Amino acid sequence: LILSNAVRVALVGLVRSLANERGAFGITVNNVMPGYTRTKRMEELFSDPAALESVTREIPLGRLCEPEEFAAIVAFIASRKASFVTGASIPVDGGWIRATL
């Protein structure tokens, strides 16, 4: 699901607001924003090399995210190592969001 810029901005604001409200209770609130990730569904959607190339051309790193790369960010943000991270929105998209804004 590709979200519009307005929805992305709203989610970023919601995360910041919730982090601000819940921080006093020791609750962290963060947002991981996935880009195109190599999944079975993406493999089906982009089975045509031309279709895949049209998408990866728009990603500054020039490729899809691997599931392990996305999982590593989620694991970090859910771990104690990120206990002082709150209100963050982390794009895991190879630079795609910044390239399209």
Short mmCIF file of N, CA, C and O in Angstrom, two decimals:
data_model
loop_
_atom_site.label_atom_id
_atom_site.label_comp_id
_atom_site.label_asym_id
_atom_site.label_seq_id
_atom_site.Cartn_x
_atom_site.Cartn_y
_atom_site.Cartn_z
N LEU A 1 0.85 -1.18 0.00
CA LEU A 1 0.00 0.00 0.00
C LEU A 1 0.88 1.23 0.00
O LEU A 1 1.73 1.39 0.87
N ILE A 2 0.71 2.08 -0.97
CA ILE A 2 1.46 3.31 -1.05
C ILE A 2 0.56 4.42 -0.51
O ILE A 2 -0.55 4.63 -0.99
N LEU A 3 1.06 5.13 0.48
CA LEU A 3 0.28 6.18 1.10
C LEU A 3 0.57 7.53 0.46
O LEU A 3 1.69 7.79 0.02
N SER A 4 -0.43 8.38 0.44
CA SER A 4 -0.22 9.73 -0.08
C SER A 4 0.66 10.51 0.88
O SER A 4 0.79 10.16 2.06
N ASN A 5 1.25 11.58 0.39
CA ASN A 5 2.09 12.41 1.25
C ASN A 5 1.30 12.97 2.43
O ASN A 5 1.82 13.05 3.54
N ALA A 6 0.04 13.33 2.22
CA ALA A 6 -0.79 13.87 3.29
C ALA A 6 -0.99 12.84 4.40
O ALA A 6 -0.92 13.17 5.59
N VAL A 7 -1.21 11.58 4.03
CA VAL A 7 -1.38 10.53 5.03
C VAL A 7 -0.08 10.30 5.79
O VAL A 7 -0.07 10.14 7.01
N ARG A 8 1.05 10.30 5.06
CA ARG A 8 2.35 10.13 5.72
C ARG A 8 2.59 11.24 6.74
O ARG A 8 3.02 10.98 7.87
N VAL A 9 2.31 12.47 6.35
CA VAL A 9 2.50 13.60 7.27
C VAL A 9 1.60 13.46 8.48
O VAL A 9 2.01 13.72 9.62
N ALA A 10 0.36 13.03 8.27
CA ALA A 10 -0.58 12.84 9.38
C ALA A 10 -0.07 11.76 10.34
O ALA A 10 -0.14 11.92 11.57
N LEU A 11 0.46 10.66 9.80
CA LEU A 11 0.99 9.59 10.66
C LEU A 11 2.20 10.06 11.46
O LEU A 11 2.34 9.74 12.64
N VAL A 12 3.07 10.82 10.82
CA VAL A 12 4.24 11.37 11.52
C VAL A 12 3.77 12.25 12.68
O VAL A 12 4.27 12.16 13.80
N GLY A 13 2.77 13.10 12.42
CA GLY A 13 2.23 13.96 13.47
C GLY A 13 1.58 13.17 14.59
O GLY A 13 1.75 13.49 15.77
N LEU A 14 0.84 12.12 14.24
CA LEU A 14 0.20 11.28 15.24
C LEU A 14 1.25 10.61 16.13
O LEU A 14 1.10 10.58 17.36
N VAL A 15 2.30 10.08 15.53
CA VAL A 15 3.37 9.42 16.29
C VAL A 15 4.01 10.42 17.26
O VAL A 15 4.24 10.11 18.43
N ARG A 16 4.30 11.61 16.78
CA ARG A 16 4.91 12.63 17.65
C ARG A 16 3.98 13.00 18.80
O ARG A 16 4.41 13.13 19.95
N SER A 17 2.70 13.17 18.49
CA SER A 17 1.73 13.54 19.52
C SER A 17 1.59 12.44 20.57
O SER A 17 1.61 12.71 21.78
N LEU A 18 1.45 11.19 20.11
CA LEU A 18 1.32 10.08 21.05
C LEU A 18 2.59 9.91 21.89
O LEU A 18 2.51 9.62 23.09
N ALA A 19 3.75 10.08 21.26
CA ALA A 19 5.01 9.97 22.00
C ALA A 19 5.07 11.04 23.08
O ALA A 19 5.51 10.77 24.20
N ASN A 20 4.61 12.22 22.76
CA ASN A 20 4.60 13.32 23.72
C ASN A 20 3.65 13.03 24.88
O ASN A 20 3.98 13.26 26.04
N GLU A 21 2.48 12.51 24.57
CA GLU A 21 1.48 12.21 25.59
C GLU A 21 1.88 11.03 26.48
O GLU A 21 1.61 11.02 27.68
N ARG A 22 2.44 9.99 25.89
CA ARG A 22 2.70 8.74 26.61
C ARG A 22 4.09 8.65 27.24
O ARG A 22 4.35 7.75 28.03
N GLY A 23 4.96 9.55 26.86
CA GLY A 23 6.33 9.52 27.39
C GLY A 23 6.38 9.55 28.92
O GLY A 23 7.21 8.88 29.53
N ALA A 24 5.49 10.31 29.53
CA ALA A 24 5.46 10.41 31.00
C ALA A 24 5.18 9.06 31.66
O ALA A 24 5.50 8.87 32.83
N PHE A 25 4.62 8.14 30.90
CA PHE A 25 4.31 6.81 31.42
C PHE A 25 5.37 5.78 31.02
O PHE A 25 5.19 4.58 31.22
N GLY A 26 6.45 6.25 30.42
CA GLY A 26 7.52 5.35 29.99
C GLY A 26 7.22 4.59 28.72
O GLY A 26 7.87 3.60 28.41
N ILE A 27 6.22 5.06 27.98
CA ILE A 27 5.81 4.39 26.75
C ILE A 27 6.44 5.11 25.56
O ILE A 27 6.32 6.33 25.43
N THR A 28 7.11 4.35 24.71
CA THR A 28 7.65 4.93 23.49
C THR A 28 6.72 4.63 22.33
O THR A 28 6.06 3.59 22.29
N VAL A 29 6.66 5.57 21.39
CA VAL A 29 5.81 5.43 20.21
C VAL A 29 6.66 5.80 19.00
O VAL A 29 7.20 6.90 18.93
N ASN A 30 6.79 4.88 18.07
CA ASN A 30 7.59 5.10 16.88
C ASN A 30 6.87 4.53 15.67
O ASN A 30 5.92 3.76 15.80
N ASN A 31 7.35 4.91 14.50
CA ASN A 31 6.71 4.54 13.25
C ASN A 31 7.80 4.07 12.28
O ASN A 31 8.76 4.80 12.05
N VAL A 32 7.65 2.88 11.75
CA VAL A 32 8.57 2.38 10.72
C VAL A 32 7.80 2.41 9.41
O VAL A 32 6.74 1.82 9.29
N MET A 33 8.34 3.15 8.44
CA MET A 33 7.65 3.38 7.18
C MET A 33 8.32 2.56 6.07
O MET A 33 9.38 2.93 5.57
N PRO A 34 7.71 1.44 5.69
CA PRO A 34 8.32 0.59 4.67
C PRO A 34 8.16 1.15 3.27
O PRO A 34 7.17 1.79 2.95
N GLY A 35 9.17 0.89 2.48
CA GLY A 35 9.07 1.17 1.05
C GLY A 35 8.79 -0.14 0.34
O GLY A 35 8.27 -1.09 0.94
N TYR A 36 9.13 -0.19 -0.93
CA TYR A 36 8.95 -1.43 -1.68
C TYR A 36 9.91 -2.49 -1.12
O TYR A 36 11.12 -2.31 -1.16
N THR A 37 9.34 -3.56 -0.59
CA THR A 37 10.12 -4.62 0.03
C THR A 37 9.93 -5.91 -0.75
O THR A 37 8.82 -6.24 -1.16
N ARG A 38 11.02 -6.62 -0.96
CA ARG A 38 10.98 -7.86 -1.74
C ARG A 38 10.22 -8.93 -0.95
O ARG A 38 10.76 -9.55 -0.05
N THR A 39 8.97 -9.09 -1.29
CA THR A 39 8.12 -10.12 -0.69
C THR A 39 7.55 -10.97 -1.83
O THR A 39 7.71 -10.62 -3.00
N LYS A 40 6.88 -12.03 -1.47
CA LYS A 40 6.26 -12.87 -2.49
C LYS A 40 5.30 -12.05 -3.34
O LYS A 40 5.28 -12.16 -4.56
N ARG A 41 4.52 -11.20 -2.70
CA ARG A 41 3.54 -10.37 -3.41
C ARG A 41 4.25 -9.39 -4.36
O ARG A 41 3.82 -9.20 -5.49
N MET A 42 5.32 -8.77 -3.90
CA MET A 42 6.06 -7.85 -4.76
C MET A 42 6.70 -8.59 -5.93
O MET A 42 6.73 -8.07 -7.05
N GLU A 43 7.17 -9.79 -5.68
CA GLU A 43 7.75 -10.60 -6.76
C GLU A 43 6.69 -10.87 -7.83
O GLU A 43 6.99 -10.82 -9.02
N GLU A 44 5.44 -11.14 -7.39
CA GLU A 44 4.35 -11.37 -8.34
C GLU A 44 4.02 -10.08 -9.10
O GLU A 44 3.85 -10.11 -10.32
N LEU A 45 3.93 -8.97 -8.38
CA LEU A 45 3.59 -7.69 -9.02
C LEU A 45 4.64 -7.24 -10.02
O LEU A 45 4.32 -6.66 -11.05
N PHE A 46 5.90 -7.52 -9.69
CA PHE A 46 6.99 -7.06 -10.54
C PHE A 46 7.71 -8.21 -11.23
O PHE A 46 8.92 -8.18 -11.41
N SER A 47 6.94 -9.23 -11.64
CA SER A 47 7.56 -10.35 -12.35
C SER A 47 8.08 -9.92 -13.71
O SER A 47 9.01 -10.51 -14.24
N ASP A 48 7.51 -8.87 -14.26
CA ASP A 48 7.99 -8.29 -15.52
C ASP A 48 9.21 -7.41 -15.20
O ASP A 48 9.09 -6.45 -14.43
N PRO A 49 10.37 -7.72 -15.75
CA PRO A 49 11.58 -6.93 -15.47
C PRO A 49 11.40 -5.44 -15.75
O PRO A 49 11.95 -4.61 -15.03
N ALA A 50 10.62 -5.08 -16.76
CA ALA A 50 10.39 -3.67 -17.06
C ALA A 50 9.62 -2.98 -15.94
O ALA A 50 9.90 -1.82 -15.60
N ALA A 51 8.66 -3.68 -15.37
CA ALA A 51 7.88 -3.12 -14.25
C ALA A 51 8.77 -2.92 -13.03
O ALA A 51 8.72 -1.88 -12.37
N LEU A 52 9.61 -3.91 -12.74
CA LEU A 52 10.54 -3.80 -11.62
C LEU A 52 11.50 -2.64 -11.84
O LEU A 52 11.76 -1.84 -10.94
N GLU A 53 12.00 -2.51 -13.04
CA GLU A 53 12.95 -1.44 -13.35
C GLU A 53 12.29 -0.07 -13.22
O GLU A 53 12.91 0.88 -12.74
N SER A 54 11.02 0.03 -13.58
CA SER A 54 10.34 1.33 -13.47
C SER A 54 10.19 1.77 -12.02
O SER A 54 10.20 2.96 -11.72
N VAL A 55 10.07 0.81 -11.11
CA VAL A 55 9.98 1.12 -9.68
C VAL A 55 11.36 1.40 -9.11
O VAL A 55 11.57 2.40 -8.42
N THR A 56 12.32 0.54 -9.36
CA THR A 56 13.64 0.72 -8.77
C THR A 56 14.35 1.96 -9.30
O THR A 56 15.19 2.52 -8.61
N ARG A 57 13.97 2.42 -10.46
CA ARG A 57 14.53 3.66 -11.02
C ARG A 57 14.19 4.86 -10.13
O ARG A 57 14.94 5.82 -10.05
N GLU A 58 13.05 4.79 -9.42
CA GLU A 58 12.59 5.88 -8.55
C GLU A 58 13.20 5.80 -7.15
O GLU A 58 13.03 6.73 -6.36
N ILE A 59 13.88 4.71 -6.83
CA ILE A 59 14.48 4.51 -5.51
C ILE A 59 15.95 4.89 -5.61
O ILE A 59 16.69 4.28 -6.38
N PRO A 60 16.40 5.91 -4.84
CA PRO A 60 17.79 6.32 -4.95
C PRO A 60 18.82 5.19 -4.80
O PRO A 60 19.84 5.21 -5.48
N LEU A 61 18.54 4.20 -3.96
CA LEU A 61 19.48 3.08 -3.82
C LEU A 61 19.32 2.06 -4.95
O LEU A 61 20.11 1.12 -5.06
N GLY A 62 18.30 2.21 -5.80
CA GLY A 62 18.17 1.42 -7.01
C GLY A 62 17.76 -0.03 -6.85
O GLY A 62 18.00 -0.84 -7.75
N ARG A 63 17.11 -0.36 -5.74
CA ARG A 63 16.69 -1.75 -5.53
C ARG A 63 15.56 -1.80 -4.52
O ARG A 63 15.29 -0.81 -3.84
N LEU A 64 14.93 -2.97 -4.40
CA LEU A 64 13.91 -3.18 -3.38
C LEU A 64 14.59 -3.45 -2.04
O LEU A 64 15.73 -3.93 -1.99
N CYS A 65 13.88 -3.18 -0.96
CA CYS A 65 14.35 -3.53 0.38
C CYS A 65 14.25 -5.04 0.56
O CYS A 65 13.28 -5.66 0.11
N GLU A 66 15.22 -5.62 1.19
CA GLU A 66 15.14 -7.04 1.53
C GLU A 66 14.39 -7.18 2.86
O GLU A 66 14.54 -6.32 3.74
N PRO A 67 13.57 -8.21 3.02
CA PRO A 67 12.81 -8.38 4.27
C PRO A 67 13.68 -8.31 5.53
O PRO A 67 13.27 -7.74 6.54
N GLU A 68 14.90 -8.85 5.45
CA GLU A 68 15.79 -8.84 6.61
C GLU A 68 16.19 -7.41 6.99
O GLU A 68 16.39 -7.11 8.17
N GLU A 69 16.31 -6.53 6.01
CA GLU A 69 16.67 -5.14 6.29
C GLU A 69 15.54 -4.44 7.04
O GLU A 69 15.78 -3.71 8.00
N PHE A 70 14.32 -4.68 6.60
CA PHE A 70 13.16 -4.09 7.27
C PHE A 70 13.02 -4.69 8.68
O PHE A 70 12.82 -3.96 9.65
N ALA A 71 13.16 -6.00 8.78
CA ALA A 71 13.03 -6.68 10.08
C ALA A 71 14.07 -6.17 11.08
O ALA A 71 13.78 -6.05 12.27
N ALA A 72 15.26 -5.86 10.61
CA ALA A 72 16.31 -5.37 11.51
C ALA A 72 15.92 -4.04 12.14
O ALA A 72 16.18 -3.82 13.34
N ILE A 73 15.30 -3.17 11.39
CA ILE A 73 14.86 -1.88 11.94
C ILE A 73 13.74 -2.09 12.95
O ILE A 73 13.74 -1.49 14.02
N VAL A 74 12.78 -2.95 12.61
CA VAL A 74 11.68 -3.24 13.53
C VAL A 74 12.23 -3.87 14.81
O VAL A 74 11.82 -3.49 15.92
N ALA A 75 13.16 -4.81 14.69
CA ALA A 75 13.74 -5.45 15.87
C ALA A 75 14.46 -4.42 16.74
O ALA A 75 14.35 -4.45 17.97
N PHE A 76 15.20 -3.51 16.10
CA PHE A 76 15.89 -2.48 16.87
C PHE A 76 14.90 -1.60 17.61
O PHE A 76 15.03 -1.38 18.81
N ILE A 77 13.90 -1.08 16.92
CA ILE A 77 12.98 -0.12 17.53
C ILE A 77 12.15 -0.78 18.63
O ILE A 77 11.68 -0.11 19.55
N ALA A 78 11.99 -2.10 18.57
CA ALA A 78 11.25 -2.83 19.61
C ALA A 78 12.16 -3.29 20.76
O ALA A 78 11.66 -3.80 21.76
N SER A 79 13.46 -3.08 20.61
CA SER A 79 14.40 -3.58 21.62
C SER A 79 14.71 -2.53 22.69
O SER A 79 14.40 -1.35 22.55
N ARG A 80 15.35 -2.99 23.74
CA ARG A 80 15.80 -2.09 24.81
C ARG A 80 16.85 -1.11 24.31
O ARG A 80 17.03 -0.05 24.88
N LYS A 81 17.55 -1.48 23.25
CA LYS A 81 18.56 -0.58 22.68
C LYS A 81 17.94 0.72 22.19
O LYS A 81 18.63 1.73 22.08
N ALA A 82 16.65 0.71 21.90
CA ALA A 82 15.95 1.90 21.43
C ALA A 82 15.08 2.50 22.53
O ALA A 82 14.13 3.23 22.25
N SER A 83 15.41 2.24 23.78
CA SER A 83 14.57 2.68 24.89
C SER A 83 14.48 4.20 25.02
O SER A 83 13.59 4.71 25.69
N PHE A 84 15.39 4.93 24.39
CA PHE A 84 15.35 6.39 24.45
C PHE A 84 14.93 6.99 23.12
O PHE A 84 15.08 8.19 22.88
N VAL A 85 14.39 6.16 22.23
CA VAL A 85 13.90 6.63 20.93
C VAL A 85 12.39 6.67 21.01
O VAL A 85 11.74 5.65 21.23
N THR A 86 11.83 7.85 20.83
CA THR A 86 10.37 7.99 20.79
C THR A 86 10.01 9.16 19.91
O THR A 86 10.76 10.12 19.77
N GLY A 87 8.86 9.04 19.27
CA GLY A 87 8.40 10.08 18.36
C GLY A 87 9.07 10.03 17.00
O GLY A 87 8.94 10.94 16.20
N ALA A 88 9.78 8.95 16.72
CA ALA A 88 10.53 8.84 15.47
C ALA A 88 9.71 8.15 14.38
O ALA A 88 8.95 7.22 14.66
N SER A 89 9.89 8.62 13.17
CA SER A 89 9.33 7.95 11.99
C SER A 89 10.52 7.59 11.12
O SER A 89 11.24 8.48 10.66
N ILE A 90 10.74 6.30 10.95
CA ILE A 90 11.93 5.82 10.26
C ILE A 90 11.56 5.23 8.91
O ILE A 90 10.94 4.17 8.83
N PRO A 91 11.92 5.93 7.82
CA PRO A 91 11.66 5.35 6.51
C PRO A 91 12.67 4.26 6.19
O PRO A 91 13.87 4.43 6.41
N VAL A 92 12.19 3.13 5.73
CA VAL A 92 13.05 2.02 5.31
C VAL A 92 12.68 1.77 3.84
O VAL A 92 11.95 0.86 3.50
N ASP A 93 13.18 2.69 3.00
CA ASP A 93 12.71 2.72 1.63
C ASP A 93 13.78 3.07 0.61
O ASP A 93 13.48 3.39 -0.53
N GLY A 94 15.03 3.02 1.01
CA GLY A 94 16.12 3.32 0.08
C GLY A 94 16.15 4.75 -0.40
O GLY A 94 16.76 5.07 -1.41
N GLY A 95 15.48 5.66 0.33
CA GLY A 95 15.46 7.07 -0.03
C GLY A 95 14.28 7.47 -0.88
O GLY A 95 14.16 8.63 -1.29
N TRP A 96 13.35 6.55 -1.14
CA TRP A 96 12.23 6.82 -2.03
C TRP A 96 11.36 7.99 -1.57
O TRP A 96 11.00 8.84 -2.37
N ILE A 97 11.03 8.05 -0.28
CA ILE A 97 10.15 9.13 0.21
C ILE A 97 10.79 10.48 -0.05
O ILE A 97 10.14 11.39 -0.56
N ARG A 98 12.04 10.62 0.28
CA ARG A 98 12.70 11.91 0.09
C ARG A 98 12.81 12.27 -1.40
O ARG A 98 12.74 13.44 -1.77
N ALA A 99 12.96 11.28 -2.23
CA ALA A 99 13.07 11.53 -3.67
C ALA A 99 11.74 11.95 -4.28
O ALA A 99 11.72 12.59 -5.31
N THR A 100 10.63 11.60 -3.63
CA THR A 100 9.32 11.90 -4.21
C THR A 100 8.65 13.12 -3.59
O THR A 100 7.61 13.54 -4.06
N LEU A 101 9.23 13.68 -2.54
CA LEU A 101 8.62 14.86 -1.90
C LEU A 101 8.93 16.12 -2.66
O LEU A 101 9.88 16.30 -3.31
#
